[in-house]
Short mmCIF file of C-alpha atoms in Angstrom, two decimals:
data_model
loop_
_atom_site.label_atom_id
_atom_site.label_comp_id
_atom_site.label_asym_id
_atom_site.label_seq_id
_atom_site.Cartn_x
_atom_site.Cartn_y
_atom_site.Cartn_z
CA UNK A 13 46.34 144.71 240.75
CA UNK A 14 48.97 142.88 238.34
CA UNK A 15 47.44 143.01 235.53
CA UNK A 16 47.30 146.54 236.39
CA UNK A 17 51.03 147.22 237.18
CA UNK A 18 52.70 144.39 235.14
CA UNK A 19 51.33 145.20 231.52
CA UNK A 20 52.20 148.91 232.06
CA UNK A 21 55.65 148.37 233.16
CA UNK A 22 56.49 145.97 230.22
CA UNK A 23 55.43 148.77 227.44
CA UNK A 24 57.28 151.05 229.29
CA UNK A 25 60.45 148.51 229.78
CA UNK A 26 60.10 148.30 225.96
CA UNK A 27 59.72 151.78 225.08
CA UNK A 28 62.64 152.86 227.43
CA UNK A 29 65.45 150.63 226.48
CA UNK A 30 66.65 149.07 223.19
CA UNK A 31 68.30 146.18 224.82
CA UNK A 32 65.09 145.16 226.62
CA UNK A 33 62.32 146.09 223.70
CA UNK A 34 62.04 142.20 222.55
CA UNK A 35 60.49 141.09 226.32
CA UNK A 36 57.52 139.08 226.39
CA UNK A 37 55.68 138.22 229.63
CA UNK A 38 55.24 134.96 231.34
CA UNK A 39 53.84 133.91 234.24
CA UNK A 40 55.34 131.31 236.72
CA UNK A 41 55.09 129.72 239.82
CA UNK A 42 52.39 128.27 241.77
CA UNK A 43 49.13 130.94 241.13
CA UNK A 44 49.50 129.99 237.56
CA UNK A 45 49.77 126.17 237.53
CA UNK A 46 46.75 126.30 239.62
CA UNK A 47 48.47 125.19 242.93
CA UNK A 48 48.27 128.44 244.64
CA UNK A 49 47.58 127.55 248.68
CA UNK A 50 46.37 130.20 250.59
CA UNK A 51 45.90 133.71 249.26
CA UNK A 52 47.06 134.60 246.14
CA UNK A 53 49.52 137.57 247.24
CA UNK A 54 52.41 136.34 245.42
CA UNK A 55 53.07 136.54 241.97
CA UNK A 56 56.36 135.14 239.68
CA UNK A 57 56.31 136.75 236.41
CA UNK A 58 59.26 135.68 234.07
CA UNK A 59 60.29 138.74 231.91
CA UNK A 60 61.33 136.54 228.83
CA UNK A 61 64.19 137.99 226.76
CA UNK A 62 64.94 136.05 223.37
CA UNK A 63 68.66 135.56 222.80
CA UNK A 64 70.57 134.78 219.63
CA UNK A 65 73.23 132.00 219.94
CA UNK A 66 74.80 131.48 223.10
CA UNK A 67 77.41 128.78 224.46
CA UNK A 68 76.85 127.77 227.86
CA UNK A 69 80.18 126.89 229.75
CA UNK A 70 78.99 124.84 233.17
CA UNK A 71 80.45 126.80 235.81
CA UNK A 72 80.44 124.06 237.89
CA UNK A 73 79.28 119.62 238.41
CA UNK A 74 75.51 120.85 239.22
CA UNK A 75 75.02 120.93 235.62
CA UNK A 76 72.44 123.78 236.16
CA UNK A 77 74.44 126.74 236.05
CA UNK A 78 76.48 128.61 233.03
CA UNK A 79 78.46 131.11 232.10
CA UNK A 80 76.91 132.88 229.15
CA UNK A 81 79.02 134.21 225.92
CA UNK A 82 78.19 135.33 222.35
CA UNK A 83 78.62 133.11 219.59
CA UNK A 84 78.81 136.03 217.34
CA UNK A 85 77.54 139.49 218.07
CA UNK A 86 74.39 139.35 218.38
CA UNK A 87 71.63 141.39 216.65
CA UNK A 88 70.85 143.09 219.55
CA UNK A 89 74.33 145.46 219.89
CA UNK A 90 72.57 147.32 222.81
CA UNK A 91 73.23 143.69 224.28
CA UNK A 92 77.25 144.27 224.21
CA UNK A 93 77.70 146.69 227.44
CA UNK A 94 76.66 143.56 229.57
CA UNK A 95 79.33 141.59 228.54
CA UNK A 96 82.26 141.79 231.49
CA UNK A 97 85.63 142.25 231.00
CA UNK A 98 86.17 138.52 230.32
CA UNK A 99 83.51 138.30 227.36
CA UNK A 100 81.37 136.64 230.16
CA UNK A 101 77.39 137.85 230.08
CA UNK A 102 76.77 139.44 233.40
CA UNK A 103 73.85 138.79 234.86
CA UNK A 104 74.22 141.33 237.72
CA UNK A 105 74.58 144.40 235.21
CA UNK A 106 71.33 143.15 233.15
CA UNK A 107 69.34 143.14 236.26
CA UNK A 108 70.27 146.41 237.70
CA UNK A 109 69.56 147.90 234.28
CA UNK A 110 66.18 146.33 234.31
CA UNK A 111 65.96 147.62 237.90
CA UNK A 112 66.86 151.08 237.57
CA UNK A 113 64.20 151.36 234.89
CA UNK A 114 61.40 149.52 236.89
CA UNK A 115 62.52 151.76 239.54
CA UNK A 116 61.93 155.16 237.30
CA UNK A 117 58.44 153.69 235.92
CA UNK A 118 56.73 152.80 239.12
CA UNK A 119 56.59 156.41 240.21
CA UNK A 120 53.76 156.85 236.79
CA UNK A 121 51.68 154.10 237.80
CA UNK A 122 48.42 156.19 239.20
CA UNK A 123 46.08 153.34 240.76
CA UNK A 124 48.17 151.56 243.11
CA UNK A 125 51.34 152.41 245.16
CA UNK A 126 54.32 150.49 243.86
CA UNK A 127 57.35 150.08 245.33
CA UNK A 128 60.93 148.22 244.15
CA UNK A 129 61.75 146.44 247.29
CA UNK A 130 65.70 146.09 248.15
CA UNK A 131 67.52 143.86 246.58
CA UNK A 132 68.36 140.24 248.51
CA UNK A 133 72.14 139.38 247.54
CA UNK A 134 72.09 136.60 244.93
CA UNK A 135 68.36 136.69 243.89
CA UNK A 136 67.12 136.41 240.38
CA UNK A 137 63.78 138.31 240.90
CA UNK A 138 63.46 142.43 241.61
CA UNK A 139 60.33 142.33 244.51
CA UNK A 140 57.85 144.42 243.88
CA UNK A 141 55.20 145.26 246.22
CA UNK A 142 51.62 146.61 245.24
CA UNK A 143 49.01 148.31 247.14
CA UNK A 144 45.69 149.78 247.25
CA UNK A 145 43.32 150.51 249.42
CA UNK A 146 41.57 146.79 249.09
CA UNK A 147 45.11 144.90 249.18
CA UNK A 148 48.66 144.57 248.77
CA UNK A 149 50.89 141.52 246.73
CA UNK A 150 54.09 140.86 246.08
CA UNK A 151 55.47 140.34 242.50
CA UNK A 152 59.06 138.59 241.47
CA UNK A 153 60.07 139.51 238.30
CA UNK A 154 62.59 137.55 237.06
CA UNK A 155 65.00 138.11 233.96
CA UNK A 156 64.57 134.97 231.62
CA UNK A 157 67.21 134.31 228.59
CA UNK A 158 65.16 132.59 225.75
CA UNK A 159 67.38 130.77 223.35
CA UNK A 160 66.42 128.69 220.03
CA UNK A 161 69.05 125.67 220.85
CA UNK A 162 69.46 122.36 222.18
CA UNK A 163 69.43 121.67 225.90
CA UNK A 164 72.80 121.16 227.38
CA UNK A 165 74.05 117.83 228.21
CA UNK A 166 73.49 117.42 232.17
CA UNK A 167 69.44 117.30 230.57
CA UNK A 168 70.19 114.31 228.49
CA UNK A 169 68.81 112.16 231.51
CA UNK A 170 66.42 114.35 233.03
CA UNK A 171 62.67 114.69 232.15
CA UNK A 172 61.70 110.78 232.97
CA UNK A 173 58.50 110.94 231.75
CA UNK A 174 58.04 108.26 228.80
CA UNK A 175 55.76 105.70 231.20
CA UNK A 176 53.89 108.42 232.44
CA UNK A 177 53.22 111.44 230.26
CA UNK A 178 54.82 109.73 227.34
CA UNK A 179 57.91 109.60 224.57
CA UNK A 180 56.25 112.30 222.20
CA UNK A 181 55.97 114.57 224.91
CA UNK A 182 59.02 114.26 226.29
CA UNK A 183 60.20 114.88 222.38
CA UNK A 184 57.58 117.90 222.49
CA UNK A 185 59.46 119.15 225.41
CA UNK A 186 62.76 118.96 224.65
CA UNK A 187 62.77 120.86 221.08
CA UNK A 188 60.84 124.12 223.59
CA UNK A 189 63.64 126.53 224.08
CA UNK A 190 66.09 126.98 226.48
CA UNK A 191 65.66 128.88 229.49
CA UNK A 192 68.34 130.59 231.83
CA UNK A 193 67.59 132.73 234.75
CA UNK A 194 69.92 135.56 236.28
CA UNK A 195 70.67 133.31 239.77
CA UNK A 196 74.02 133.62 241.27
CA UNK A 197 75.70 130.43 241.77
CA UNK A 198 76.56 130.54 245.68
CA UNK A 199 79.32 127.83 244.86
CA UNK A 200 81.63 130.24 243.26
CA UNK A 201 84.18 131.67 245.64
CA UNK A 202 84.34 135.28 243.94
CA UNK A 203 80.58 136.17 243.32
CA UNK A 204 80.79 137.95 240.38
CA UNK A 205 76.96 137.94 239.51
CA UNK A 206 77.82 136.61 236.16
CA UNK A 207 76.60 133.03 236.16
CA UNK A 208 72.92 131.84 234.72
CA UNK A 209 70.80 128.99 235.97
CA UNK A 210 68.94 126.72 233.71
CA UNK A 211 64.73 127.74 234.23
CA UNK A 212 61.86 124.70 233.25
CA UNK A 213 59.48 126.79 234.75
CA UNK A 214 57.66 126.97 231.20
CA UNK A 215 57.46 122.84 231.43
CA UNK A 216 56.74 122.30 234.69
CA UNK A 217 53.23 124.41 234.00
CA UNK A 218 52.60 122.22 231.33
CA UNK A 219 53.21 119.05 233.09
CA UNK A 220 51.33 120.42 236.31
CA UNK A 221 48.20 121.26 233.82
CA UNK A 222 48.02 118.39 231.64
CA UNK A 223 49.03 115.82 234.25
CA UNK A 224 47.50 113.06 233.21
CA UNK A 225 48.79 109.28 231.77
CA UNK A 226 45.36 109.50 229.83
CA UNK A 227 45.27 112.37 227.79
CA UNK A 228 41.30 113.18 229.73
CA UNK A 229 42.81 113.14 233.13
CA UNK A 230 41.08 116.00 235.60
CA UNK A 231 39.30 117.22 232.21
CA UNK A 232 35.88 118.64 232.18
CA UNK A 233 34.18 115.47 231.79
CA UNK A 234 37.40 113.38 232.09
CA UNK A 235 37.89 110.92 235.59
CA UNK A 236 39.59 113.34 238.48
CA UNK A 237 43.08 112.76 240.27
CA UNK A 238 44.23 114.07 243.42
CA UNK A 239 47.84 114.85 242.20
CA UNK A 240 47.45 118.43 242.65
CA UNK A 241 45.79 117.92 245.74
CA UNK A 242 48.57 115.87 247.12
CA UNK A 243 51.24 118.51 246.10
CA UNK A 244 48.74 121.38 248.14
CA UNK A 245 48.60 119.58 251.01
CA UNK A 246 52.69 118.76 251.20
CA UNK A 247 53.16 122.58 250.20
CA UNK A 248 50.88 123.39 253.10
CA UNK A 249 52.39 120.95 255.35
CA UNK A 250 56.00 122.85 254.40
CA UNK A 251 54.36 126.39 254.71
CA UNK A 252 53.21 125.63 258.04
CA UNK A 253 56.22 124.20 259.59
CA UNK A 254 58.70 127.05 258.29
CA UNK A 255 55.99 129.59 259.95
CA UNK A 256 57.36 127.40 263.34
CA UNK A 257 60.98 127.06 262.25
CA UNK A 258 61.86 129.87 260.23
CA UNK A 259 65.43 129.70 260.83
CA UNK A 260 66.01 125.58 260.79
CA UNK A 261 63.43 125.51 257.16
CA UNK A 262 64.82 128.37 255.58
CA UNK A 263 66.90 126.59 253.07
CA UNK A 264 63.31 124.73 252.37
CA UNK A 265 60.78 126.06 249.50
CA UNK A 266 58.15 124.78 247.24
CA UNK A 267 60.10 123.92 244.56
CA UNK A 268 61.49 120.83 246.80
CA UNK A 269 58.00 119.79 246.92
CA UNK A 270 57.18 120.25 243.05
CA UNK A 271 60.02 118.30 242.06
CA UNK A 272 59.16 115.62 244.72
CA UNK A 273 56.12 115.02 243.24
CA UNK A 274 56.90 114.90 238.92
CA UNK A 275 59.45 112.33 240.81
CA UNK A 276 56.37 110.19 242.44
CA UNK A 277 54.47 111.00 239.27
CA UNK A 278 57.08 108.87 237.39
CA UNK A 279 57.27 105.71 240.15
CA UNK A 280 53.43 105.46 239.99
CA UNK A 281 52.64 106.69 236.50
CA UNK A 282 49.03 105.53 235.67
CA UNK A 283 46.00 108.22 236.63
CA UNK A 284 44.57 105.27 239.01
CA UNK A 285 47.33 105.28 241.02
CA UNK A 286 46.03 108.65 242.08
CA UNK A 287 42.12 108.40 242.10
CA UNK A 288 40.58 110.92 243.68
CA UNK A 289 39.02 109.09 246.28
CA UNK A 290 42.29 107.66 247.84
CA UNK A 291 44.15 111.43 248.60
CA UNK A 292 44.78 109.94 251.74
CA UNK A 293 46.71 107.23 250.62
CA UNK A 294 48.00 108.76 247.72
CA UNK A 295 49.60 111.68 250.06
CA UNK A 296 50.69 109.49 252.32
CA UNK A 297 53.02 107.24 249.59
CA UNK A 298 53.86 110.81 248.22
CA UNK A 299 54.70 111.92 251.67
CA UNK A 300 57.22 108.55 251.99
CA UNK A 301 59.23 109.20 248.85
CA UNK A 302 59.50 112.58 250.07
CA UNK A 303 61.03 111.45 253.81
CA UNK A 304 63.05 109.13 251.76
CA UNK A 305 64.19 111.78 250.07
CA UNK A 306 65.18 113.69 253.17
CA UNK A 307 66.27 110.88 254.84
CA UNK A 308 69.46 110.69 252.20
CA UNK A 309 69.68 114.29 251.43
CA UNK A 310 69.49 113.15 247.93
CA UNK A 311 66.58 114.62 245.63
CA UNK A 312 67.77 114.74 242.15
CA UNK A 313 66.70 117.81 239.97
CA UNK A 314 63.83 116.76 237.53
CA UNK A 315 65.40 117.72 234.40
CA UNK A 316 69.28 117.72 235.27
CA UNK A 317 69.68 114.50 237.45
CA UNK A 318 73.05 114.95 238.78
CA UNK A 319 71.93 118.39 240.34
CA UNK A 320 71.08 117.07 244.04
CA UNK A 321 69.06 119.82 245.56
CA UNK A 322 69.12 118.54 249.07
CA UNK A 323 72.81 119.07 249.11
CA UNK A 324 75.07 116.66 251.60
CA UNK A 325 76.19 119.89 254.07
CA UNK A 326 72.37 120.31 254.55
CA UNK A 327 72.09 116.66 256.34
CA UNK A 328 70.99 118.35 259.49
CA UNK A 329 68.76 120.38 258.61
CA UNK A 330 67.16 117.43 256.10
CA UNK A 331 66.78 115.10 259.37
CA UNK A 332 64.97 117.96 261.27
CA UNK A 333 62.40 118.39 258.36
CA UNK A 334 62.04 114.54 257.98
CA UNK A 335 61.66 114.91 262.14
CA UNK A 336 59.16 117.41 262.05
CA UNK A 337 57.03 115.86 259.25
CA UNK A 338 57.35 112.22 261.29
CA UNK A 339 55.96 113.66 264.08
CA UNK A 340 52.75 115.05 262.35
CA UNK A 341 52.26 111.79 260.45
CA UNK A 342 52.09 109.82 263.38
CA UNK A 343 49.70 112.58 265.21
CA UNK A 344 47.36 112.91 262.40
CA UNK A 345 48.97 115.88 261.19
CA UNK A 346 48.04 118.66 264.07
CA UNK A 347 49.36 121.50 261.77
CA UNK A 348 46.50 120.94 259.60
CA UNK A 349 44.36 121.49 262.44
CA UNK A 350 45.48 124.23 263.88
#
């Protein structure tokens, strides 16, 4: 069904509108680094958009979100009627142009009902949802910048990996380009819809599928880890318990979980410290960092280390979590049971 929908609406998207006819497509998230729990009914697809020059202001201390601005007009004019009235690159406009298109094209699409689903204030992704008689799925597409420069300084520290994936690939890494997503900053007091969030979604595939501190790890005829398994089970674990406290887990998602574990990935580098035959163990000193974690509502963004995404003013909700996942550890985990 998305590989119905998706291809269609990108040659349209590139027919329709100069400003958008350079987008390539590239898919994100969980189904496509192979950690997809449960049915695959959701779908990220990254709309990738390559830029020409940009400087990045931080528009805050996260060190993860920017304003945007021409270095020099770019080679895309059509590019020019996003820019607000203070030179700024407006996120909000370039996603409701994107929108309104996606919104016109769905009505051609023959096989499969589509339908633009409303917007949720300060999202980065325009919902669709797809049906046919068989099934239905949701797809995010999100609105990617792709720029040719260097990463900006709040990375410098970020990316760990030299004792566990290694210094070239680190290297390897940081010369990929830069990605910025259209996110709204929920710090700012005015919300403008003009601020950009830096996206590793493109490196966090390849470290999920080439995981290994030997370059044969989880191969075809290579030795097998339980890394990915560990990160299913904690994703199911967190699935679960927001299906029982919706409201108290909201501010809770996968990505808390991903980064969680390319943290424990770096602490216990070598592919024996996850051998397939210990998961249980393995989870369970996977599992600690992560109540650790919790415990001092401090988990530091893989690639931009001062960027704490368990932020202080969520202490509460941080102890209930590390409450809730206590109380399964020390009853054998019911949830799983259930």
């Amino acid at each position: 069904l998305v590989n119905l929908v998706v291809p269609y609406l990108i040659q349209a998207i590139r027919r329709n509108a100069g400003s958008f006819s350079s987008i390539e497509r590239l898919g994100a998230g969980s189904y496509y680094e192979h950690v997809k729990i449960s049915e695959p009914n959701e779908f990220d697809i990254m709309l990738v958009m390559p830029v020409e020059r940009l400087q990045l202001d931080e528009c805050d201390d996260t060190g993860a979100y920017y304003y945007l601005r021409f270095k020099r007009n770019p080679k895309e004019k059509d590019l020019l009627k996003f820019v607000d009235e203070d030179g700024k690159l407006s996120a909000f406009k370039m996603l409701q142009a994107l929108r309104d298109i996606i919104k016109q094209e769905v009505k051609n699409i023959k096989d499969a009902e589509v339908t633009v689903k409303r917007k949720k204030p300060g999202s980065p992704a325009i919902t669709l949802q797809i049906k046919n008689s068989q099934a239905e799925v949701s797809v995010d597409i999100i609105l990617t910048l792709k720029v040719q420069q260097s990463w900006p300084p709040s990375t410098q520290d970020g990316l760990k990996i030299e004792e566990w994936l290694g210094r070239k690939v680190r290297q390897k890494f940081r010369n990929q380009s830069l990605y910025l997503v259209a996110k709204q900053n929920k710090r700012e007091k005015v919300l403008r819809g003009n601020t950009w969030r830096l996206s590793f979604s493109h490196i966090e595939k390849a470290m999920l599928n080439n995981h290994g501190n030997e370059k044969t790890c989880c191969e075809s005829d290579g030795p097998k880890c339980c890394r990915k398994g560990c990160l299913k089970l904690l994703k199911y674990l967190l699935e679960q318990l927001k299906i029982k406290y919706t409201k108290e887990l909201e501010k809770f998602c996968s990505y808390h979980v991903k980064t969680a574990l390319f943290h424990s990935c770096v602490i216990w580098p070598k592919d024996t410290d996850w051998h397939l035959g210990d998961l249980d163990q393995c989870f369970q000193k996977y599992l600690g960092y992560f109540l650790d974690c919790l415990q001092q509502s401090q988990l530091p963004h893989f690639f931009i280390p001062q960027y704490n995404l368990l932020s202080p003013e969520d202490k509460a909700r941080s102890a209930f979590l590390s409450r809730q996942i206590h109380h399964q550890l020390n009853n054998r985990f019911p949830i799983f049971q259930e």
